[in-house]
Amino acid sequence: FFFDSPSPQMSVPANVKPYGKSISLAKAKALAAVCSQEALANGWAMAIAIVDVGGHLIYFEREEGTQIASLQMAVDKAKCSVGFKKATKDFEDRIANGTLRVLGMDGVVPVEGGIPLELNGEIIGAIGISGGSAKEDGVVASAGVQALPSL
């Protein structure tokens, strides 16, 4: 994955969120701490991945007991979210509604738990959570996204 912010000469349509400066390591760690707290409060063992605007891993952690398959799944959810500028739940919903062509799109992870990170109207990265059910992954990812502005 390689994505870049548009050049100053390019205009971005109003309904399209531009890529901004990538999330900092300090903010990524703080975001992961919020997610970890949410997961532990619910008794869920989760893998937490945070990527920059290029889909490159900035920070990763996993709770003790997290299933091994969830480690890569968390990273893949985050990469999908930043690359397509949408939550992985969107792809899950499309498939549930019969739009199977998304399965042929390279990099799509159609399982809830990946969400782009937005700050000041720009995408600064994405978070990917895996380890529980898709809904549980989404709850933990959403807790982080909601806390982002105050971190």
XYZ file of N, CA and C in Angstrom:
453
model
N 0.833 -1.186 0.000
C 0.000 0.000 0.000
C 0.871 1.241 0.000
N 0.573 2.189 -0.861
C 1.223 3.481 -0.798
C 0.185 4.512 -1.154
N -0.071 5.382 -0.230
C -1.021 6.453 -0.446
C -0.341 7.737 -0.027
N -0.710 8.809 -0.642
C -0.101 10.085 -0.317
C -1.200 11.130 -0.265
N -0.926 12.209 0.412
C -1.868 13.313 0.454
C -1.891 13.972 -0.915
N -3.024 14.537 -1.305
C -3.070 15.206 -2.601
C -2.153 16.418 -2.597
N -1.631 16.745 -3.763
C -0.780 17.928 -3.852
C -1.630 19.168 -3.634
N -1.022 20.276 -3.227
C -1.800 21.495 -2.968
C -2.601 21.957 -4.182
N -2.141 21.628 -5.416
C -2.840 22.072 -6.614
C -4.114 21.268 -6.868
N -4.181 20.058 -6.328
C -5.344 19.201 -6.562
C -6.476 19.584 -5.621
N -7.670 19.638 -6.158
C -8.807 19.877 -5.285
C -9.441 18.538 -4.951
N -9.965 18.437 -3.749
C -10.596 17.213 -3.286
C -12.097 17.471 -3.202
N -12.905 16.605 -3.824
C -14.366 16.797 -3.732
C -14.805 16.880 -2.267
N -15.839 17.636 -2.004
C -16.297 17.899 -0.637
C -16.660 16.626 0.124
N -17.138 15.609 -0.571
C -17.565 14.385 0.111
C -16.422 13.384 0.302
N -15.211 13.725 -0.110
C -14.063 12.834 0.009
C -13.119 13.371 1.082
N -12.835 12.534 2.057
C -11.896 12.936 3.117
C -10.474 12.798 2.571
N -9.675 13.853 2.662
C -8.290 13.751 2.199
C -7.415 13.052 3.245
N -6.300 12.525 2.777
C -5.301 12.011 3.707
C -4.558 13.208 4.275
N -4.275 13.153 5.561
C -3.505 14.196 6.218
C -2.171 13.654 6.686
N -1.586 14.352 7.628
C -0.338 13.904 8.236
C -0.647 12.665 9.083
N 0.215 11.660 9.006
C -0.020 10.401 9.719
C -0.068 10.580 11.232
N -0.834 9.722 11.861
C -0.925 9.683 13.312
C 0.476 9.497 13.903
N 0.740 10.163 15.013
C 2.051 10.043 15.676
C 2.096 8.752 16.490
N 3.299 8.325 16.791
C 3.474 7.134 17.620
C 2.847 7.350 18.997
N 3.046 8.523 19.579
C 2.483 8.805 20.903
C 0.961 8.710 20.890
N 0.336 9.266 19.855
C -1.131 9.223 19.759
C -1.607 7.792 19.487
N -0.845 7.053 18.690
C -1.195 5.657 18.400
C -1.151 4.814 19.674
N -0.131 5.036 20.506
C -0.033 4.301 21.773
C -1.190 4.646 22.699
N -1.543 5.924 22.762
C -2.659 6.358 23.610
C -3.979 5.756 23.103
N -4.138 5.711 21.801
C -5.333 5.132 21.193
C -5.422 3.638 21.508
N -4.303 2.952 21.385
C -4.273 1.516 21.698
C -4.610 1.274 23.165
N -4.159 2.159 24.051
C -4.453 2.009 25.482
C -5.955 2.094 25.742
N -6.639 3.008 25.051
C -8.098 3.131 25.187
C -8.764 1.837 24.714
N -8.319 1.330 23.579
C -8.898 0.100 23.028
C -8.633 -1.095 23.940
N -7.425 -1.175 24.453
C -7.066 -2.264 25.357
C -7.936 -2.234 26.602
N -8.149 -1.051 27.135
C -8.985 -0.895 28.334
C -10.418 -1.361 28.053
N -10.949 -0.993 26.886
C -12.304 -1.411 26.503
C -12.378 -2.933 26.369
N -11.385 -3.517 25.721
C -11.371 -4.970 25.535
C -11.286 -5.690 26.873
N -10.381 -5.263 27.720
C -10.204 -5.921 29.016
C -11.432 -5.758 29.906
N -12.087 -4.603 29.839
C -13.293 -4.373 30.629
C -14.407 -5.348 30.249
N -14.363 -5.818 29.003
C -15.372 -6.767 28.523
C -14.889 -8.212 28.552
N -13.650 -8.429 28.985
C -13.110 -9.782 29.050
C -12.703 -10.349 27.706
N -12.361 -9.470 26.750
C -11.990 -9.896 25.411
C -10.478 -9.789 25.214
N -9.869 -10.813 24.645
C -8.444 -10.788 24.293
C -8.336 -10.334 22.838
N -7.730 -9.171 22.622
C -7.719 -8.565 21.289
C -6.312 -8.239 20.803
N -6.175 -8.207 19.485
C -5.001 -7.660 18.818
C -5.386 -6.275 18.321
N -4.493 -5.307 18.492
C -4.764 -3.914 18.149
C -3.668 -3.437 17.207
N -4.050 -3.014 16.012
C -3.086 -2.520 15.024
C -3.469 -1.107 14.602
N -2.468 -0.231 14.527
C -2.689 1.132 14.072
C -1.697 1.403 12.941
N -2.233 1.839 11.797
C -1.399 2.109 10.629
C -1.446 3.585 10.264
N -0.430 4.018 9.506
C -0.378 5.397 9.028
C -1.181 5.531 7.739
N -1.123 6.690 7.106
C -1.912 6.921 5.893
C -1.441 6.074 4.713
N -0.258 5.522 4.792
C 0.239 4.639 3.746
C -0.046 3.177 4.013
N -0.730 2.879 5.116
C -1.040 1.500 5.471
C 0.098 0.781 6.168
N 1.104 1.540 6.614
C 2.255 0.944 7.289
C 2.015 0.925 8.793
N 2.381 -0.174 9.411
C 2.153 -0.348 10.840
C 2.915 0.695 11.645
N 2.203 1.393 12.520
C 2.810 2.371 13.436
C 2.932 1.754 14.831
N 1.849 1.039 15.241
C 1.845 0.465 16.585
C 0.981 -0.789 16.591
N 1.428 -1.767 17.388
C 0.695 -3.021 17.495
C 0.845 -3.564 18.905
N -0.231 -4.099 19.422
C -0.149 -4.846 20.682
C -1.237 -5.899 20.699
N -1.015 -6.888 21.540
C -2.028 -7.926 21.695
C -2.124 -8.301 23.163
N -3.323 -8.660 23.547
C -3.549 -9.105 24.910
C -3.101 -10.552 25.031
N -2.707 -10.938 26.206
C -2.359 -12.329 26.449
C -3.571 -13.201 26.139
N -3.348 -14.284 25.454
C -4.429 -15.200 25.123
C -5.126 -14.915 23.810
N -4.722 -13.854 23.104
C -5.337 -13.553 21.806
C -5.014 -14.667 20.821
N -6.008 -15.101 20.078
C -5.762 -16.152 19.089
C -4.764 -15.661 18.039
N -3.882 -16.527 17.634
C -2.783 -16.174 16.730
C -3.282 -15.598 15.403
N -4.349 -16.138 14.852
C -4.868 -15.663 13.561
C -5.279 -14.193 13.619
N -5.622 -13.702 14.804
C -6.084 -12.322 14.936
C -4.968 -11.298 14.776
N -3.725 -11.712 14.940
C -2.626 -10.760 14.829
C -2.565 -10.154 13.433
N -2.511 -10.996 12.420
C -2.464 -10.486 11.042
C -3.799 -9.887 10.629
N -4.894 -10.459 11.120
C -6.218 -9.942 10.769
C -6.376 -8.488 11.216
N -5.875 -8.143 12.393
C -5.969 -6.765 12.881
C -5.221 -5.815 11.953
N -4.030 -6.212 11.534
C -3.237 -5.378 10.618
C -3.964 -5.245 9.283
N -4.484 -6.341 8.767
C -5.179 -6.316 7.485
C -6.432 -5.442 7.525
N -7.160 -5.476 8.631
C -8.346 -4.617 8.766
C -7.948 -3.144 8.734
N -6.875 -2.797 9.437
C -6.421 -1.406 9.448
C -5.985 -0.963 8.051
N -5.226 -1.806 7.353
C -4.769 -1.479 5.998
C -5.949 -1.293 5.048
N -6.927 -2.161 5.144
C -8.122 -2.051 4.315
C -8.829 -0.721 4.564
N -8.988 -0.379 5.819
C -9.724 0.841 6.177
C -9.045 2.101 5.668
N -7.738 2.176 5.811
C -7.047 3.376 5.337
C -6.981 3.401 3.813
N -6.798 2.245 3.204
C -6.693 2.195 1.753
C -7.974 2.559 1.034
N -9.100 2.116 1.565
C -10.390 2.383 0.939
C -11.139 3.541 1.596
N -10.553 4.119 2.649
C -11.165 5.250 3.355
C -12.552 4.914 3.891
N -12.714 3.685 4.347
C -14.004 3.299 4.923
C -13.805 2.173 5.919
N -14.782 2.012 6.772
C -14.752 0.949 7.770
C -14.923 -0.404 7.089
N -14.278 -1.423 7.635
C -14.423 -2.765 7.082
C -15.855 -3.264 7.207
N -16.596 -2.744 8.151
C -18.012 -3.105 8.317
C -18.799 -2.772 7.053
N -18.403 -1.718 6.358
C -19.076 -1.352 5.109
C -19.003 -2.492 4.108
N -17.843 -3.129 4.000
C -17.689 -4.259 3.077
C -18.468 -5.475 3.574
N -18.462 -5.683 4.888
C -19.236 -6.786 5.467
C -20.718 -6.625 5.123
N -21.223 -5.405 5.286
C -22.627 -5.125 4.990
C -22.943 -5.300 3.503
N -22.024 -4.888 2.642
C -22.249 -5.039 1.200
C -22.395 -6.513 0.821
N -21.535 -7.345 1.397
C -21.607 -8.780 1.101
C -22.907 -9.366 1.640
N -23.285 -8.954 2.852
C -24.541 -9.437 3.444
C -25.739 -9.053 2.580
N -25.613 -7.933 1.861
C -26.694 -7.471 0.985
C -26.575 -8.018 -0.432
N -25.622 -8.933 -0.657
C -25.521 -9.599 -1.947
C -24.525 -9.016 -2.929
N -23.773 -8.006 -2.540
C -22.784 -7.420 -3.440
C -21.474 -8.174 -3.288
N -21.369 -9.282 -3.971
C -20.223 -10.177 -3.810
C -18.983 -9.718 -4.564
N -19.113 -8.766 -5.466
C -17.950 -8.334 -6.245
C -16.840 -7.754 -5.378
N -17.187 -7.283 -4.175
C -16.133 -6.740 -3.301
C -15.126 -7.815 -2.905
N -15.534 -9.084 -2.967
C -14.606 -10.166 -2.631
C -13.455 -10.253 -3.625
N -13.630 -9.699 -4.806
C -12.588 -9.702 -5.817
C -11.675 -8.489 -5.768
N -11.918 -7.600 -4.842
C -11.105 -6.382 -4.733
C -9.910 -6.653 -3.821
N -8.718 -6.460 -4.359
C -7.494 -6.711 -3.609
C -7.437 -5.843 -2.353
N -7.180 -6.465 -1.231
C -7.023 -5.734 0.021
C -8.281 -5.565 0.844
N -9.413 -6.032 0.334
C -10.661 -5.894 1.084
C -10.716 -6.942 2.192
N -11.064 -6.478 3.386
C -11.295 -7.365 4.530
C -12.740 -7.110 4.976
N -13.660 -7.987 4.589
C -15.074 -7.740 4.859
C -15.538 -8.219 6.234
N -14.816 -7.787 7.269
C -15.141 -8.178 8.637
C -15.014 -6.936 9.518
N -16.030 -6.650 10.298
C -16.024 -5.477 11.173
C -14.795 -5.451 12.078
N -14.320 -4.227 12.350
C -13.183 -4.060 13.252
C -12.093 -3.150 12.720
N -12.204 -2.709 11.474
C -11.260 -1.749 10.906
C -11.972 -0.441 10.649
N -11.381 0.670 11.123
C -12.013 1.985 10.960
C -10.940 3.023 10.658
N -11.174 3.884 9.642
C -10.230 4.976 9.400
C -10.204 5.935 10.594
N -9.056 6.530 10.831
C -8.912 7.512 11.899
C -8.938 8.900 11.275
N -9.874 9.721 11.721
C -10.018 11.070 11.171
C -9.765 12.102 12.250
N -9.065 13.152 11.859
C -8.810 14.272 12.753
C -8.807 15.539 11.912
N -9.589 16.517 12.321
C -9.695 17.786 11.597
C -10.071 17.589 10.128
N -10.968 16.639 9.870
C -11.458 16.420 8.524
C -10.521 15.656 7.607
N -9.428 15.131 8.158
C -8.468 14.385 7.346
C -8.258 12.986 7.929
N -7.968 12.043 7.060
C -7.647 10.691 7.498
C -6.175 10.659 7.881
N -5.895 10.234 9.126
C -4.520 10.220 9.630
C -3.992 8.801 9.833
N -4.783 7.814 9.457
C -4.404 6.416 9.615
C -5.657 5.586 9.791
N -5.486 4.411 10.378
C -6.635 3.539 10.633
C -6.291 2.596 11.773
N -7.350 2.066 12.365
C -7.199 1.087 13.441
C -7.824 -0.223 12.993
N -7.210 -1.315 13.392
C -7.760 -2.631 13.130
C -7.756 -3.434 14.417
N -8.871 -4.030 14.731
C -9.031 -4.829 15.952
C -9.500 -6.218 15.556
N -8.921 -7.239 16.192
C -9.358 -8.602 15.949
C -9.127 -9.437 17.199
N -9.956 -10.426 17.383
C -9.811 -11.322 18.526
C -11.125 -11.804 19.076
N -12.168 -11.019 18.864
C -13.485 -11.416 19.335
C -14.392 -11.682 18.151
N -15.674 -11.571 18.362
C -16.599 -11.640 17.235
C -16.430 -10.346 16.442
N -16.969 -10.316 15.235
C -16.877 -9.096 14.436
C -17.485 -7.918 15.187
N -18.617 -8.141 15.833
C -19.276 -7.064 16.582
C -18.405 -6.584 17.743
N -17.785 -7.515 18.471
C -16.902 -7.142 19.585
C -15.691 -6.353 19.077
N -15.137 -6.793 17.956
C -14.023 -6.056 17.360
C -14.443 -4.630 17.033
N -15.645 -4.485 16.497
C -16.167 -3.166 16.160
C -16.376 -2.285 17.375
N -16.832 -2.871 18.469
C -17.029 -2.108 19.713
C -15.699 -1.540 20.203
N -14.660 -2.348 20.184
C -13.349 -1.909 20.666
C -12.762 -0.857 19.733
N -12.855 -1.070 18.421
C -12.349 -0.081 17.465
C -13.088 1.246 17.613
N -14.401 1.179 17.777
C -15.211 2.399 17.926
C -14.850 3.176 19.187
N -14.528 2.462 20.259
C -14.115 3.130 21.504
C -12.863 3.957 21.262
N -11.938 3.416 20.496
C -10.731 4.167 20.170
C -11.002 5.369 19.302
N -11.819 5.170 18.278
C -12.154 6.269 17.356
C -12.851 7.408 18.106
N -13.757 7.062 19.016
C -14.471 8.083 19.775
C -13.538 8.855 20.695
N -12.500 8.211 21.197
C -11.568 8.873 22.106
C -10.509 9.694 21.387
N -10.305 9.458 20.097
C -9.219 10.087 19.357
C -9.147 11.610 19.501
N -10.238 12.346 19.363
C -10.127 13.801 19.456
C -9.572 14.324 20.786
N -9.749 13.559 21.849
C -9.298 14.016 23.167
C -7.899 13.512 23.529
N -7.273 12.731 22.673
C -5.946 12.181 22.977
C -4.842 13.161 22.622
